[in-house]
Amino acid sequence: MAPRKRKSDETTSSKIPKTEEISSESCLDQPGDQSVHEVVNYEPSTLPAIHYDPDTTEPISCSLKSLDELLSWTRKEASPFNVATVPLASRFPSLDSCPRRTLVSHDMMGGYLEDRFIQGTEVEMPYAFYHWEYIDIFNYFSHQMVTIPPAVWTNAAHKHGVLSIGTFITEWTDGAKICEAFLADEESYRAAADKLVHISHCYGFDGWLINIENVLSETAVKNTGHFLRYLTDQMHERIPGSVVIWYDSVLKNGALNWQNELNDDNRMFFDACDGIFTNYNWTEQSLERMKSYSAAQGRFADIYVGVDVFARGKVIGGKFETNKALELIRKYELSAAIFAPGWVYESHEKAEFRQNQDKFWSLLSEFLFIHRPSSSLPFISSFCQGFGKSLYWRGQVEMEKSWFNLHAQEIQPLYLSENMENGGWLRSRGCSKEAWIGGNSLMVEGVIPSGLPEVCARIFSLHVPLAARTFVSFVYKPPVGVKVSLELKTIDVPLCTFNGTEEIASTSVFPVALAEDNQLVEQFVQNCGRWTSDGWITKCFLLKMIGCALREVCIRVSRDEGDEDVSFNCRIGEIMIFDAETLHAPLQSVQGICVNDVVWQTGALKGPGHTLKVLLNTTLRWQYPIQQVRHFRIHWRRLRGPDPRIPPGPLTLIGRSYSTLYRVVELEVPAAPGLIELVVEPVSREGFRVPEDRWGRRTLSYSSSGNP
């Protein structure tokens, strides 16, 4: 739906400066060559409890619960930690050109669970979504009035080219009172809409689901259409590509009566925004009526037919039969809104979450588009799903505990399940038992049946233009009894030249691994730093191509010998594809590191004497081109404590940051007086280590109260 232009005489207070920062203090107050000094006191934190956990000061995401909170909201009071840092990636087909879209509404036990911890948390088996290639819009849903998607979800969605939208909801008697207030007149509904636009722009997400589930007065319902149109226009103007979607609830006369379809009673709301999300109790006759409805012509893609995965009420499909609903919806060429797919997590054993999630989306896959990431190089993925039993770096455990942080989720592969003739089968799945980087590897497993020399697993479907000299790194653990090779499929092959292949069949390219003493391989190893392989194999390739774009990445598994059925499982750790010139590109230095919002805490150490420990909580900020990094490592070390005889300590890893902002939480430091160093180490997107002289450093001295 094309954005509507405002009339020239319409004005708004929603001018949003792109450069405005959300910061309590300026880094300009801390010259880079000076130490920051703090006096240790154990006063309660003055940080806003809405944005920081009151016990630990960890940054958390939150909602707004009342109209007063919405109307009084200002950008200065927003949480800098909850601002999405990943721009919306390009993909094909785009939302505008996709004739049958898929929206997922994430309704998970009230929302803001483990995912509210913006820097991640320790949890044994969390819920995570990773079938992004199938969906177009991700809606974070809760029953709080203004549901702001946690940044971890928006970043994960954007990485895959999926829109992330929040929810504005009013319900019951209290909801009716709210609506009477903000829909009383033009000034009131514009004020509310302006704030919603500000919030979406500030936090970096892409729109709203408007869900009014209460009766409206004659005045309020008349202004609801104006509110939707104004909000939609403002969103389109401030955030190109954004969407506003109306939930099927209220009628044009103000009655609360779910229609389960688009019709004359709710058309006015559909006409005023980007789409409608229907209620779930529809029938095939409902779909037939919408297909022939005059107001729907040319906008079938904007009708998101609701499907409740929990199958509450009189619905078609649901649970592991949700595919029955999707089949009917697609039959009538309409879009789908899948509500609460977390059913696979909430209603089953948590230990079987991945298995049930993969089963659910595999059943739906026949009725879903596969969207191709469409971007420039580099293309990199270690298949991390954003959680794991340990945190790995180059095959070694960096942190041995269960963790959950969707910021760490990388571009997800296609999770396939295929049965072949003669008893052969092929499957790919995430596995957290071992990983190369992050928390998961990709397990490709199956049976090569007799009569077939090999099987091929398509793990990525892409549209990525290649460089004249493209470097490829492929990390895997070789299985027993079979051989593993890489197959790349390109488009525009007749226009390209290629060197260094054994064979080009159709659009397939089978590159030959470079020798270990190849100059580019040596440069690659030097950039990455030496590592212990622990059974992992790294193969490097050089593609010399002109006018080609990468379309698919495939793993071919072939039998060593014989013609019997051969079982295999192959662990894939990482695939990197980047311009070979990157191997020689200089790496930048961290600039402007500063320390803000210091909070001191104390606690008793175990053992005799009950010595009190000193805990430091502080926010680090710095400057670095975020598009060049995979993550930052945050370190600290003791330089001096109260006992001068104790030498400085080693550099110790605190955690990882996926933005230029990190909250140090409950760091145990020596008793005052003391001097410590806080260090920010960037790791490039290709995993290259940045030399230490380019890390960011800031010393922090501290003394007891009254002892400067």
XYZ file of C-alpha atoms in Angstrom:
708
model
C 0.000 0.000 0.000
C 1.545 3.281 -1.042
C 2.253 5.755 1.773
C -0.287 8.531 2.001
C 1.025 12.087 1.860
C -0.089 14.574 4.459
C -1.808 17.727 3.310
C 0.487 20.722 3.196
C -1.424 22.482 5.976
C -1.065 19.563 8.391
C 1.537 20.030 11.077
C 3.017 17.804 13.714
C 5.279 18.004 16.698
C 6.951 14.725 15.747
C 10.216 16.170 14.484
C 12.754 13.521 15.435
C 16.423 14.476 15.140
C 18.434 11.501 13.907
C 21.539 12.607 15.770
C 19.940 13.004 19.187
C 21.656 10.787 21.737
C 20.158 9.025 24.709
C 22.785 9.589 27.359
C 22.892 10.657 30.961
C 26.444 11.928 30.679
C 28.728 12.994 27.878
C 31.932 11.174 27.019
C 33.424 14.607 26.363
C 33.624 14.969 30.148
C 36.242 12.196 30.258
C 39.445 12.990 28.334
C 40.982 9.835 26.889
C 44.327 10.218 28.654
C 42.886 10.588 32.153
C 41.648 8.129 34.735
C 38.085 8.323 36.006
C 37.889 8.655 39.788
C 35.005 7.439 41.949
C 34.328 7.465 45.661
C 32.954 4.142 46.857
C 29.579 4.415 48.538
C 26.835 1.890 48.866
C 23.864 4.122 48.299
C 20.876 2.678 46.430
C 20.956 2.975 42.657
C 19.276 6.050 41.195
C 18.982 4.445 37.762
C 15.371 4.192 36.548
C 13.927 0.848 37.645
C 11.916 0.660 34.420
C 15.171 0.253 32.442
C 17.503 -1.415 34.968
C 16.985 -4.444 37.170
C 16.717 -3.023 40.710
C 18.865 -5.807 42.211
C 21.705 -6.036 39.704
C 21.396 -2.825 37.585
C 21.326 -5.030 34.458
C 19.657 -3.218 31.540
C 16.169 -4.552 30.802
C 13.494 -3.840 28.224
C 10.005 -2.804 29.226
C 6.564 -1.662 28.167
C 4.467 1.416 28.936
C 1.424 0.559 30.999
C -0.780 3.647 30.890
C -1.850 6.535 28.716
C -0.094 8.945 31.084
C 3.185 7.040 30.584
C 2.723 7.222 26.820
C 1.882 10.924 26.669
C 4.669 11.907 29.071
C 7.289 9.753 27.316
C 10.378 11.639 26.118
C 13.394 10.484 24.167
C 15.749 11.544 26.960
C 14.082 9.043 29.277
C 14.422 6.145 26.822
C 16.794 3.267 27.476
C 19.905 3.496 25.283
C 20.410 -0.251 25.727
C 17.059 -1.103 24.137
C 17.763 0.757 20.890
C 18.105 -1.695 17.994
C 21.513 -1.401 16.343
C 20.986 -3.647 13.293
C 19.459 -1.925 10.248
C 16.775 -3.768 8.312
C 18.563 -6.037 5.827
C 17.500 -6.380 2.207
C 15.828 -9.578 1.095
C 14.031 -11.049 -1.901
C 11.124 -11.024 -2.335
C 10.650 -7.755 -0.483
C 7.568 -7.130 1.626
C 5.989 -4.950 -1.070
C 6.456 -7.576 -3.784
C 5.462 -10.612 -1.712
C 1.902 -11.570 -2.732
C 1.233 -13.786 0.303
C 2.916 -12.642 3.477
C 3.406 -14.269 6.855
C 3.240 -12.422 10.159
C 4.207 -14.071 13.445
C 2.727 -12.676 16.649
C 4.939 -13.689 19.554
C 2.609 -14.082 22.516
C 4.726 -15.800 25.170
C 3.347 -16.033 28.702
C 2.828 -12.282 29.054
C 6.087 -11.287 27.390
C 9.272 -9.754 28.802
C 10.589 -13.008 30.215
C 14.263 -13.970 29.822
C 14.328 -11.858 26.650
C 13.953 -8.683 28.737
C 17.627 -8.928 29.742
C 19.177 -6.941 26.927
C 22.722 -8.223 27.477
C 21.564 -11.806 27.836
C 21.006 -14.062 30.794
C 21.695 -17.540 32.064
C 18.841 -19.936 31.292
C 18.871 -23.672 30.664
C 16.522 -23.842 27.655
C 14.966 -20.567 26.453
C 12.493 -19.943 23.657
C 14.073 -18.545 20.497
C 12.776 -18.130 16.976
C 15.100 -19.000 14.121
C 12.962 -19.819 11.043
C 13.173 -16.226 9.843
C 13.396 -17.149 6.155
C 9.681 -18.044 6.220
C 8.203 -14.859 7.692
C 7.847 -11.184 6.769
C 6.758 -9.444 9.984
C 7.505 -10.236 13.638
C 5.072 -8.808 16.190
C 6.040 -8.711 19.859
C 2.764 -9.078 21.704
C 1.806 -8.583 25.322
C -1.193 -7.253 27.231
C 0.691 -4.118 28.314
C -0.722 -0.996 26.695
C 2.394 -0.057 24.704
C 4.479 -3.157 24.006
C 7.954 -2.134 22.859
C 9.823 -5.056 21.249
C 13.023 -5.899 23.159
C 16.034 -4.860 21.091
C 17.255 -8.461 20.967
C 14.191 -9.408 18.901
C 14.366 -6.390 16.600
C 18.064 -6.964 15.917
C 17.505 -10.658 15.147
C 14.565 -9.843 12.872
C 16.397 -7.056 11.058
C 19.431 -9.254 10.486
C 17.138 -11.486 8.413
C 15.231 -8.681 6.658
C 12.092 -9.153 8.796
C 10.106 -6.182 10.112
C 9.704 -5.938 13.893
C 6.530 -4.284 15.185
C 5.203 -3.498 18.654
C 1.657 -3.636 19.991
C -0.708 -0.882 21.154
C -3.554 -2.537 23.034
C -6.557 -1.449 25.105
C -8.895 -3.931 26.790
C -11.948 -4.195 29.024
C -13.368 -1.303 31.072
C -10.006 0.374 31.659
C -9.286 0.162 27.946
C -12.569 1.903 27.153
C -11.624 4.772 29.478
C -8.224 5.092 27.785
C -9.834 5.190 24.346
C -12.368 7.830 25.383
C -9.449 9.984 26.509
C -7.059 9.714 23.558
C -9.811 9.484 20.912
C -11.765 12.444 22.276
C -10.631 14.852 19.563
C -8.002 15.496 16.892
C -5.492 17.029 19.281
C -5.689 14.018 21.603
C -5.348 11.266 19.002
C -2.531 13.105 17.237
C -0.665 13.476 20.533
C -0.897 9.724 21.161
C 0.069 8.867 17.587
C 3.031 11.231 17.681
C 4.357 9.473 20.779
C 4.004 6.052 19.144
C 5.959 7.335 16.150
C 8.647 8.793 18.440
C 8.970 5.522 20.352
C 9.254 3.383 17.219
C 11.803 5.745 15.682
C 13.822 5.979 18.888
C 14.030 2.236 19.520
C 14.485 1.309 15.868
C 11.510 -0.960 15.200
C 9.119 -0.869 12.267
C 5.520 -0.260 13.245
C 2.523 -1.255 15.314
C -0.283 -3.738 15.679
C -3.261 -1.711 16.916
C -5.485 -3.921 19.062
C -8.503 -2.145 20.573
C -10.645 -4.752 22.332
C -13.244 -2.683 24.103
C -16.419 -0.826 23.215
C -16.010 2.660 21.719
C -18.386 5.601 21.956
C -19.680 7.297 18.805
C -17.044 10.022 19.081
C -14.214 7.599 19.812
C -14.989 5.242 16.935
C -15.331 8.175 14.514
C -11.843 9.336 15.527
C -10.336 5.819 15.425
C -10.180 5.894 11.635
C -8.567 9.355 11.716
C -6.103 8.137 14.362
C -5.118 5.113 12.243
C -4.683 7.169 9.085
C -2.632 9.842 10.852
C -0.473 7.256 12.639
C 0.093 5.333 9.392
C 1.030 8.469 7.455
C 3.433 9.602 10.164
C 5.050 6.172 10.444
C 5.573 5.993 6.687
C 7.106 9.452 6.651
C 9.443 8.947 9.616
C 10.250 5.251 9.117
C 10.182 4.205 5.447
C 8.895 0.658 5.023
C 7.059 0.674 8.366
C 3.586 -0.814 8.784
C 0.500 -0.233 10.924
C -1.896 -3.193 11.153
C -5.376 -3.225 12.695
C -6.692 -6.184 14.679
C -10.230 -7.350 13.839
C -12.200 -6.406 16.951
C -14.244 -3.193 16.993
C -16.899 -2.408 14.392
C -17.663 0.875 12.667
C -20.513 1.461 15.157
C -18.150 1.046 18.140
C -19.391 -2.408 19.193
C -16.840 -5.042 20.189
C -17.643 -7.920 17.854
C -14.908 -9.995 16.230
C -15.784 -10.614 12.577
C -13.111 -13.212 11.688
C -12.927 -11.561 8.271
C -12.763 -8.239 6.456
C -16.233 -6.870 5.692
C -18.287 -3.682 5.619
C -18.380 -3.500 9.422
C -14.588 -3.152 9.811
C -13.526 -1.932 6.376
C -13.078 1.677 7.567
C -10.133 0.615 9.736
C -8.563 -1.474 6.967
C -8.809 1.468 4.574
C -6.998 3.731 7.059
C -3.846 1.624 7.574
C -1.591 -1.033 6.051
C -3.587 -4.151 6.804
C -5.937 -6.135 9.009
C -5.150 -9.090 11.296
C -8.375 -11.113 11.462
C -9.624 -13.000 14.469
C -9.153 -16.789 14.457
C -12.657 -18.294 14.217
C -13.016 -18.023 10.458
C -14.345 -20.652 8.081
C -13.622 -21.365 4.452
C -16.721 -19.329 3.657
C -15.056 -16.358 5.398
C -12.093 -16.697 3.055
C -14.364 -16.971 0.042
C -16.188 -13.785 1.016
C -12.919 -11.871 1.474
C -11.610 -13.107 -1.856
C -14.611 -11.629 -3.639
C -15.012 -8.545 -1.424
C -14.658 -5.343 -3.434
C -12.588 -3.511 -0.778
C -10.029 -6.342 -0.770
C -9.280 -6.201 -4.501
C -5.641 -5.322 -5.065
C -4.909 -5.718 -1.338
C -5.118 -9.465 -0.680
C -1.578 -9.383 0.737
C -2.748 -6.853 3.364
C -5.301 -9.288 4.810
C -3.501 -11.311 7.512
C -5.796 -14.203 8.380
C -5.292 -15.051 12.039
C -4.298 -18.561 13.099
C -4.167 -19.391 16.818
C -1.576 -22.127 17.211
C -3.098 -23.050 20.588
C -6.345 -23.833 18.680
C -8.537 -22.030 21.211
C -12.180 -21.809 20.208
C -13.737 -23.144 17.037
C -10.824 -22.942 14.615
C -9.364 -24.800 11.684
C -6.052 -26.461 12.398
C -3.785 -25.269 15.170
C -1.028 -27.092 17.054
C 0.738 -29.563 14.750
C -2.176 -29.211 12.313
C -1.634 -25.489 11.766
C -0.683 -26.441 8.202
C -4.376 -27.188 7.531
C -5.218 -23.542 8.213
C -2.288 -22.291 6.115
C -3.307 -24.490 3.202
C -6.768 -22.927 3.102
C -5.471 -19.382 3.556
C -3.062 -19.774 0.655
C -5.782 -21.354 -1.470
C -7.497 -17.962 -1.399
C -4.221 -16.067 -1.925
C -4.308 -14.287 1.427
C -1.618 -13.518 3.978
C -1.398 -15.307 7.327
C -0.898 -14.119 10.898
C 0.394 -16.986 13.048
C -0.412 -16.233 16.671
C 1.584 -17.787 19.536
C 3.847 -20.291 17.751
C 5.560 -20.534 21.147
C 2.994 -23.292 21.731
C 5.778 -25.693 20.777
C 7.707 -24.417 23.810
C 4.931 -23.793 26.311
C 3.058 -27.080 25.817
C 5.900 -29.557 25.432
C 9.059 -30.655 27.177
C 11.620 -27.851 27.057
C 14.375 -30.373 26.300
C 12.562 -31.222 23.031
C 12.051 -27.593 21.992
C 14.289 -27.620 18.906
C 12.802 -30.883 17.660
C 9.230 -29.604 18.048
C 10.015 -26.173 16.610
C 11.608 -27.717 13.524
C 8.668 -30.121 13.121
C 6.135 -27.283 13.353
C 7.773 -25.094 10.707
C 8.575 -28.045 8.467
C 4.853 -28.847 8.323
C 4.130 -25.222 7.322
C 7.003 -24.847 4.856
C 4.956 -25.957 1.833
C 2.768 -22.870 2.288
C 5.492 -20.329 3.052
C 7.891 -18.332 0.893
C 11.606 -18.796 1.377
C 13.089 -15.297 1.455
C 16.627 -14.822 0.242
C 18.972 -12.443 2.093
C 20.045 -9.916 -0.529
C 23.123 -8.027 0.558
C 26.671 -7.162 -0.334
C 29.658 -9.099 0.955
C 30.614 -10.260 3.494
C 28.207 -13.127 4.092
C 29.032 -14.854 7.358
C 27.302 -17.322 9.644
C 28.363 -19.656 12.424
C 24.710 -20.806 12.701
C 24.398 -19.539 16.288
C 20.712 -19.457 17.295
C 21.283 -17.029 20.161
C 21.539 -19.531 23.002
C 23.573 -22.537 24.033
C 24.979 -24.723 26.779
C 28.358 -22.999 26.480
C 29.730 -19.979 24.644
C 32.387 -20.940 22.085
C 35.115 -19.098 20.244
C 36.904 -20.996 17.479
C 35.885 -24.349 18.872
C 37.008 -23.617 22.418
C 34.694 -22.957 25.365
C 34.903 -19.295 26.341
C 32.146 -19.459 28.962
C 30.888 -22.745 30.379
C 27.266 -22.124 31.344
C 23.876 -22.021 29.663
C 23.163 -18.638 28.114
C 20.542 -16.791 26.063
C 21.161 -13.638 24.061
C 19.438 -13.127 20.712
C 21.932 -10.374 19.876
C 24.327 -13.265 19.206
C 22.011 -14.976 16.728
C 23.625 -15.099 13.291
C 22.083 -15.500 9.838
C 20.097 -18.706 10.055
C 20.336 -21.527 7.513
C 17.500 -23.485 5.968
C 16.448 -26.228 8.357
C 15.438 -29.006 5.974
C 13.966 -32.462 6.338
C 13.834 -34.605 3.217
C 12.995 -38.247 2.592
C 14.360 -39.941 -0.518
C 13.675 -43.151 -2.343
C 15.300 -46.392 -1.208
C 15.276 -45.361 2.446
C 17.542 -42.342 2.136
C 16.912 -39.192 4.145
C 18.521 -35.853 4.896
C 18.068 -33.380 7.739
C 19.763 -30.246 9.059
C 19.281 -28.955 12.597
C 20.895 -26.769 15.209
C 23.000 -28.536 17.830
C 24.413 -27.014 21.023
C 26.582 -29.961 22.081
C 29.493 -28.378 20.250
C 30.022 -25.173 18.296
C 32.714 -23.234 16.457
C 31.552 -19.729 17.396
C 28.566 -18.865 19.598
C 26.294 -21.540 20.978
C 25.355 -23.832 18.100
C 26.699 -25.657 15.107
C 24.692 -26.952 12.152
C 24.274 -30.715 12.128
C 23.718 -32.186 8.677
C 22.762 -35.831 9.003
C 21.083 -38.575 7.062
C 21.463 -41.766 5.043
C 22.965 -42.005 1.560
C 20.858 -44.800 0.049
C 22.256 -47.514 -2.147
C 22.249 -46.446 -5.755
C 23.146 -42.823 -4.972
C 26.791 -41.721 -4.790
C 26.013 -38.586 -2.774
C 23.366 -36.330 -1.261
C 23.228 -32.542 -1.277
C 21.913 -30.303 1.519
C 20.970 -26.745 0.588
C 21.769 -24.677 3.679
C 21.442 -21.112 2.368
C 19.340 -19.502 -0.342
C 20.774 -16.059 -1.117
C 21.250 -13.241 -3.536
C 24.738 -11.920 -2.807
C 26.849 -10.338 -5.569
C 30.370 -11.728 -5.525
C 33.623 -9.804 -5.767
C 36.152 -10.263 -8.557
C 38.194 -12.244 -6.012
C 36.019 -13.787 -3.317
C 37.556 -15.598 -0.343
C 35.594 -18.468 1.210
C 36.261 -20.118 4.556
C 34.463 -23.358 5.457
C 34.769 -24.893 8.935
C 33.458 -28.383 9.704
C 34.161 -31.609 11.547
C 34.740 -34.439 9.063
C 32.393 -37.389 9.530
C 33.514 -41.002 9.351
C 32.985 -42.961 6.137
C 31.945 -40.066 3.895
C 33.487 -37.055 2.196
C 32.208 -33.495 2.577
C 32.545 -30.789 -0.055
C 31.166 -27.333 -0.719
C 28.940 -26.507 -3.660
C 28.081 -22.916 -4.545
C 25.364 -22.051 -7.028
C 25.540 -18.798 -8.926
C 23.334 -16.884 -11.322
C 24.441 -15.078 -14.487
C 27.055 -17.774 -15.011
C 27.222 -17.225 -18.809
C 28.489 -13.706 -18.085
C 31.250 -14.736 -15.720
C 34.716 -16.212 -15.925
C 35.975 -18.597 -13.294
C 39.309 -20.091 -12.297
C 40.212 -22.829 -9.858
C 37.343 -25.290 -10.151
C 37.198 -28.950 -10.941
C 33.874 -28.673 -12.686
C 31.092 -26.273 -13.499
C 27.782 -28.022 -14.080
C 24.857 -25.769 -14.907
C 25.025 -23.046 -12.254
C 27.046 -25.075 -9.745
C 30.580 -24.240 -8.703
C 32.785 -26.778 -6.893
C 35.807 -24.847 -5.615
C 39.120 -26.503 -4.844
C 40.662 -25.818 -1.445
C 43.757 -23.630 -1.356
C 46.967 -25.120 0.015
C 47.965 -24.217 3.579
C 51.052 -22.379 2.326
C 49.001 -20.245 -0.049
C 49.679 -16.562 0.629
C 46.009 -15.740 1.165
C 45.538 -18.655 3.558
C 48.576 -17.601 5.560
C 47.248 -14.055 5.721
C 43.842 -15.365 6.835
C 45.372 -17.461 9.624
C 47.528 -14.540 10.724
C 44.485 -12.232 10.868
C 42.459 -14.728 12.881
C 45.238 -15.693 15.260
C 46.358 -19.251 15.868
C 43.795 -21.587 17.346
C 43.559 -25.179 18.503
C 41.527 -27.095 15.959
C 40.213 -29.818 18.324
C 39.017 -31.854 15.356
C 37.675 -28.927 13.338
C 38.839 -28.610 9.723
C 39.126 -25.222 8.017
C 39.240 -25.130 4.225
C 39.778 -21.931 2.260
C 38.829 -21.216 -1.342
C 39.330 -18.381 -3.803
C 36.649 -17.654 -6.386
C 37.636 -15.486 -9.333
C 34.347 -14.414 -10.843
C 32.943 -11.463 -12.749
C 29.265 -10.592 -12.991
C 28.080 -13.374 -10.696
C 25.829 -13.488 -7.671
C 25.749 -16.289 -5.140
C 22.356 -18.012 -5.110
C 22.789 -21.096 -2.945
C 25.275 -22.651 -0.553
C 25.115 -26.440 -0.443
C 26.895 -29.202 1.444
C 27.571 -32.327 -0.599
C 28.125 -35.571 1.274
C 29.476 -38.489 -0.787
C 30.266 -42.069 0.093
C 33.883 -43.213 0.345
C 33.289 -46.588 -1.267
C 30.786 -49.388 -1.803
C 27.083 -49.141 -2.576
C 25.412 -49.907 0.730
C 23.316 -47.477 2.735
C 25.658 -45.101 4.544
C 24.631 -43.169 7.637
C 26.413 -39.907 8.399
C 26.333 -36.835 10.593
C 28.457 -33.836 9.762
C 28.906 -30.829 12.034
C 29.269 -27.510 10.192
C 30.867 -24.741 12.232
C 30.986 -21.676 10.004
C 30.838 -20.343 6.469
C 32.425 -17.002 5.582
C 32.330 -15.424 2.126
C 34.025 -12.064 1.690
C 36.037 -9.903 -0.685
C 39.646 -11.130 -0.638
C 40.786 -7.502 -0.357
C 39.397 -7.541 3.199
C 42.369 -9.701 4.211
C 44.603 -6.664 3.778
C 42.221 -3.972 5.024
C 43.372 -1.994 8.101
C 41.375 -2.422 11.307
C 40.251 0.677 13.173
C 40.871 1.688 16.774
C 38.261 2.041 19.501
C 37.691 5.701 20.278
C 36.160 7.709 23.106
C 35.632 5.032 25.739
C 33.950 6.474 28.803
C 32.531 5.335 32.133
C 29.057 6.419 33.340
C 26.376 5.534 35.862
C 28.599 3.922 38.481
C 26.788 2.005 41.224
C 28.661 0.295 44.068
C 27.347 -2.783 45.834
C 28.722 -5.043 48.521
C 28.276 -8.627 49.631
C 29.841 -11.168 51.971
C 32.555 -13.490 50.719
C 32.343 -17.162 51.622
C 34.642 -18.536 54.285
C 35.898 -17.357 57.689
C 36.043 -13.684 58.525
C 32.999 -12.715 56.434
C 35.072 -10.247 54.436
C 32.949 -7.881 52.389
C 33.461 -7.877 48.647
C 33.246 -4.727 46.555
C 31.056 -4.959 43.433
C 31.306 -2.447 40.596
C 28.420 -1.710 38.233
C 29.010 0.788 35.444
C 28.140 1.632 31.854
C 30.864 1.714 29.207
C 30.398 3.638 25.964
C 32.754 3.927 23.022
C 32.891 4.735 19.334
C 33.505 2.205 16.588
C 31.862 1.509 13.185
C 29.403 -1.160 14.313
C 28.990 -2.588 10.805
C 32.631 -3.725 10.894
C 32.407 -5.886 14.008
C 31.011 -9.240 14.973
C 31.074 -8.323 18.634
C 33.245 -6.650 21.264
C 35.005 -8.436 24.095
C 34.908 -6.541 27.375
C 37.845 -7.161 29.749
C 39.128 -5.813 33.041
C 42.270 -6.113 35.126
C 43.475 -5.046 38.527
C 46.278 -2.519 38.390
C 46.561 -1.582 42.058
C 44.768 -2.448 45.274
C 45.046 -1.463 48.933
C 48.066 -3.768 49.323
C 50.854 -2.442 47.045
C 52.753 -5.730 47.388
C 50.184 -7.547 45.238
C 51.192 -7.233 41.555
C 48.755 -6.245 38.814
C 46.383 -9.005 37.713
C 45.846 -10.532 34.264
C 43.369 -9.282 31.698
C 40.073 -11.103 32.396
C 37.077 -11.417 30.091
C 33.837 -9.971 31.483
C 31.515 -10.589 28.540
C 30.566 -9.743 24.964
C 28.787 -6.689 23.628
C 26.983 -6.461 20.310
C 26.796 -2.664 20.325
C 29.025 0.231 21.412
C 27.487 0.096 24.860
C 27.950 -2.345 27.750
C 26.779 -2.494 31.337
C 29.379 -4.029 33.669
C 27.359 -5.789 36.360
C 28.506 -7.031 39.783
C 32.209 -7.049 38.910
C 34.155 -7.971 42.030
C 37.100 -5.574 42.393
C 39.756 -5.104 45.117
C 38.807 -3.106 48.178
C 39.445 0.652 48.104
C 41.733 2.352 47.406
C 42.171 0.717 44.032
C 42.911 1.207 40.362
C 41.515 -1.007 37.599
C 41.515 -0.926 33.815
C 38.462 -1.553 31.661
C 39.212 -2.697 28.107
C 37.112 -2.959 24.921
C 38.420 -5.338 22.247
C 36.698 -5.286 18.844
C 36.436 -8.523 16.843
C 35.874 -7.953 13.133
C 32.954 -9.489 11.263
C 35.385 -11.981 9.754
C 36.614 -12.899 13.231
C 39.921 -11.098 12.788
C 41.598 -10.053 16.016
C 42.333 -6.354 16.289
C 45.870 -5.570 17.593
C 45.929 -4.588 21.269
C 47.181 -1.091 20.536
C 43.800 -0.434 18.875
C 41.649 -1.601 21.771
C 39.829 0.922 23.899
C 41.091 1.421 27.476
C 39.974 3.433 30.459
C 41.359 3.352 33.978
C 39.097 3.777 36.974
C 40.504 4.744 40.352
C 38.379 4.628 43.468
C 38.721 5.410 47.138
C 36.702 5.024 50.300
C 34.466 7.866 51.385
C 36.664 10.556 52.925
C 39.885 9.079 51.446
C 40.552 10.782 48.087
